[in-house]
């Protein structure tokens, strides 16, 4: 799937092309001054009451109070009249990520907003502080700058006077694509080039900038009008370095004797050939603030202005059941994704996209092969379990029987869905009888169960009742027609007579989980990412609708209007979502669904 994105320009981002909505600069008559009644957050100290006014702590030449650390945030952003900017982060002074308690900023001039944070030197954070800027519109809507790379490390608080000059990172910037996990952890990971640089003893400025698409063996460099920056000499530019787990390229500088303002630009340098490659595009950048004694400047320059469409990749979309190999059992399995990954490497592909892999076992017939009517939006399909890896220590007679049936099923010209499912379930039950108790007592399984019990217990109970009543139409389940936590927890209790049959499904899902994670890890190790498929609808006779019918309009059915492929339209039979109810708990069901899918997949397609 290829997305075409229209590019527009955002005010306040010099020479940047973005995918954001255009923002106009405020005119001279429409500039909004800082509100006099705007609340600010201040640090206070408690002590004994006194009739005399407390003595003011002495300040240094920069106005810093003794024993206090002052951080000044300057954000380059041009606003409309009525817009306000705030800072939020994982610290009490920044509201603990609560938008309502964020630190307000003050309009400084046409280009900048400012905020100051003072913190006692004996109360500095021991963990990194991750912060974001938020833009509040007059109607109350909030936009955030994207990413989690704005970080104040504990080491920075050793400075007493810190000036941070930041750039807004709009979510629509094209370059942000390359800082998502599929790129940073797989597709671009091998491009990281370690660089060793000498850090000055005294650091007045740290400059940092991002450039996601440098090739292996390349790094960023900097040159400028100041002799300390080489006076634009490309023969021996100053090199920036980037840690393997970080986004920014950085350089520490001692500019205490430099003449300001300083014009500078970033460029690309080939470390292996020791050769300058090219300048970044756009106008020169300008460093305005000369260092005062004791003041430290952190300059976040956003993105280096370099071509952002130099990366290209192709992929393949395929259903797992079609990946049948000699190691399969009549149908493609999760283990066969390893063979597909090998093929993708050989053909130069970068991504494997799978059709839905959720359990569709509703009738026990071939009709269950339809992948878009899953009985659970979370459970994986037992069809894709690789049995052979679970039979390593099996009885030789059982192994011989398995190999005979495997050869027969693999010889068929097409997949015999019913035969494969019936025979796989027979072997799974035998394996469970021999190793199930040991598996379900393992620490890894218990951790998996704890993370997934919110859907795993209802799903397993659903499968048990489906088999007991011979139907997935839960309205015919008597006392269990309506889902009630107390009754289902009692039914699924280890003391229940139904527990062996219910825990079988725990075992199956856990083994599927391990095999799919192993397969995707193999793909990642070979530079391939894996994309999953989320069917937009849920089956009206599935575990999701049984457990939470309030999340769906069960009295209506979803479908598609007429088109060239279905001239009378389509009725899929799925209930529609009750979005108001989902909104009431913060869309918890969707968040859980995405979290569970993220165990295995780097990206998702939401189909229809």
PDB file of N, CA and C in Angstrom, residues 370 372 536 556-574 576 607-608:
ATOM      1  N   UNK A 370     -12.895 -18.690   6.235  1.00  0.00           N
ATOM      2  CA  UNK A 370     -13.041 -17.270   5.931  1.00  0.00           C
ATOM      3  C   UNK A 370     -12.324 -16.471   7.019  1.00  0.00           C
ATOM      4  N   UNK A 372     -12.109 -13.346   7.871  1.00  0.00           N
ATOM      5  CA  UNK A 372     -12.605 -12.064   8.383  1.00  0.00           C
ATOM      6  C   UNK A 372     -13.779 -12.214   9.350  1.00  0.00           C
ATOM      7  N   UNK A 536     -11.796  -4.787  10.385  1.00  0.00           N
ATOM      8  CA  UNK A 536     -12.484  -3.712  11.079  1.00  0.00           C
ATOM      9  C   UNK A 536     -13.682  -4.223  11.874  1.00  0.00           C
ATOM     10  N   UNK A 556     -27.833  -3.945  14.327  1.00  0.00           N
ATOM     11  CA  UNK A 556     -27.586  -3.532  12.949  1.00  0.00           C
ATOM     12  C   UNK A 556     -26.445  -4.358  12.369  1.00  0.00           C
ATOM     13  N   UNK A 557     -26.262  -4.249  11.050  1.00  0.00           N
ATOM     14  CA  UNK A 557     -25.228  -5.035  10.375  1.00  0.00           C
ATOM     15  C   UNK A 557     -24.426  -4.134   9.446  1.00  0.00           C
ATOM     16  N   UNK A 558     -23.132  -4.371   9.417  1.00  0.00           N
ATOM     17  CA  UNK A 558     -22.234  -3.584   8.572  1.00  0.00           C
ATOM     18  C   UNK A 558     -22.094  -4.230   7.196  1.00  0.00           C
ATOM     19  N   UNK A 559     -21.740  -3.424   6.217  1.00  0.00           N
ATOM     20  CA  UNK A 559     -21.543  -3.939   4.874  1.00  0.00           C
ATOM     21  C   UNK A 559     -20.878  -2.912   3.994  1.00  0.00           C
ATOM     22  N   UNK A 560     -21.092  -3.038   2.682  1.00  0.00           N
ATOM     23  CA  UNK A 560     -20.492  -2.121   1.718  1.00  0.00           C
ATOM     24  C   UNK A 560     -21.509  -1.803   0.637  1.00  0.00           C
ATOM     25  N   UNK A 561     -21.502  -0.592   0.117  1.00  0.00           N
ATOM     26  CA  UNK A 561     -22.458  -0.228  -0.951  1.00  0.00           C
ATOM     27  C   UNK A 561     -22.105  -0.928  -2.258  1.00  0.00           C
ATOM     28  N   UNK A 562     -22.992  -0.879  -3.226  1.00  0.00           N
ATOM     29  CA  UNK A 562     -22.721  -1.524  -4.526  1.00  0.00           C
ATOM     30  C   UNK A 562     -21.476  -0.955  -5.192  1.00  0.00           C
ATOM     31  N   UNK A 563     -20.737  -1.826  -5.874  1.00  0.00           N
ATOM     32  CA  UNK A 563     -19.587  -1.408  -6.673  1.00  0.00           C
ATOM     33  C   UNK A 563     -19.426  -2.387  -7.822  1.00  0.00           C
ATOM     34  N   UNK A 564     -18.319  -2.263  -8.557  1.00  0.00           N
ATOM     35  CA  UNK A 564     -18.121  -3.129  -9.733  1.00  0.00           C
ATOM     36  C   UNK A 564     -17.966  -4.594  -9.363  1.00  0.00           C
ATOM     37  N   UNK A 565     -17.586  -4.864  -8.116  1.00  0.00           N
ATOM     38  CA  UNK A 565     -17.351  -6.252  -7.708  1.00  0.00           C
ATOM     39  C   UNK A 565     -18.591  -6.884  -7.074  1.00  0.00           C
ATOM     40  N   UNK A 566     -19.513  -6.069  -6.591  1.00  0.00           N
ATOM     41  CA  UNK A 566     -20.754  -6.569  -5.989  1.00  0.00           C
ATOM     42  C   UNK A 566     -21.847  -5.558  -6.310  1.00  0.00           C
ATOM     43  N   UNK A 567     -22.544  -5.790  -7.420  1.00  0.00           N
ATOM     44  CA  UNK A 567     -23.482  -4.786  -7.933  1.00  0.00           C
ATOM     45  C   UNK A 567     -24.663  -4.572  -7.001  1.00  0.00           C
ATOM     46  N   UNK A 568     -24.939  -5.515  -6.118  1.00  0.00           N
ATOM     47  CA  UNK A 568     -26.039  -5.339  -5.158  1.00  0.00           C
ATOM     48  C   UNK A 568     -25.535  -4.951  -3.776  1.00  0.00           C
ATOM     49  N   UNK A 569     -24.244  -4.705  -3.681  1.00  0.00           N
ATOM     50  CA  UNK A 569     -23.677  -4.360  -2.378  1.00  0.00           C
ATOM     51  C   UNK A 569     -23.311  -5.610  -1.578  1.00  0.00           C
ATOM     52  N   UNK A 570     -22.794  -5.408  -0.378  1.00  0.00           N
ATOM     53  CA  UNK A 570     -22.382  -6.514   0.471  1.00  0.00           C
ATOM     54  C   UNK A 570     -22.935  -6.334   1.884  1.00  0.00           C
ATOM     55  N   UNK A 571     -23.387  -7.410   2.461  1.00  0.00           N
ATOM     56  CA  UNK A 571     -23.788  -7.413   3.870  1.00  0.00           C
ATOM     57  C   UNK A 571     -22.866  -8.386   4.589  1.00  0.00           C
ATOM     58  N   UNK A 572     -21.972  -7.845   5.388  1.00  0.00           N
ATOM     59  CA  UNK A 572     -21.001  -8.696   6.087  1.00  0.00           C
ATOM     60  C   UNK A 572     -21.584  -9.320   7.353  1.00  0.00           C
ATOM     61  N   UNK A 573     -22.667  -8.770   7.844  1.00  0.00           N
ATOM     62  CA  UNK A 573     -23.296  -9.338   9.030  1.00  0.00           C
ATOM     63  C   UNK A 573     -22.678  -8.919  10.347  1.00  0.00           C
ATOM     64  N   UNK A 574     -21.623  -8.086  10.308  1.00  0.00           N
ATOM     65  CA  UNK A 574     -20.957  -7.683  11.548  1.00  0.00           C
ATOM     66  C   UNK A 574     -21.738  -6.554  12.232  1.00  0.00           C
ATOM     67  N   UNK A 576     -22.062  -3.023  14.199  1.00  0.00           N
ATOM     68  CA  UNK A 576     -21.252  -1.809  14.125  1.00  0.00           C
ATOM     69  C   UNK A 576     -20.798  -1.414  15.533  1.00  0.00           C
ATOM     70  N   UNK A 607      -8.479  -3.226   7.829  1.00  0.00           N
ATOM     71  CA  UNK A 607      -9.124  -3.554   6.557  1.00  0.00           C
ATOM     72  C   UNK A 607     -10.608  -3.212   6.603  1.00  0.00           C
ATOM     73  N   UNK A 608     -11.063  -2.510   5.580  1.00  0.00           N
ATOM     74  CA  UNK A 608     -12.467  -2.107   5.432  1.00  0.00           C
ATOM     75  C   UNK A 608     -12.927  -1.314   6.634  1.00  0.00           C
TER      76      UNK A 608
END
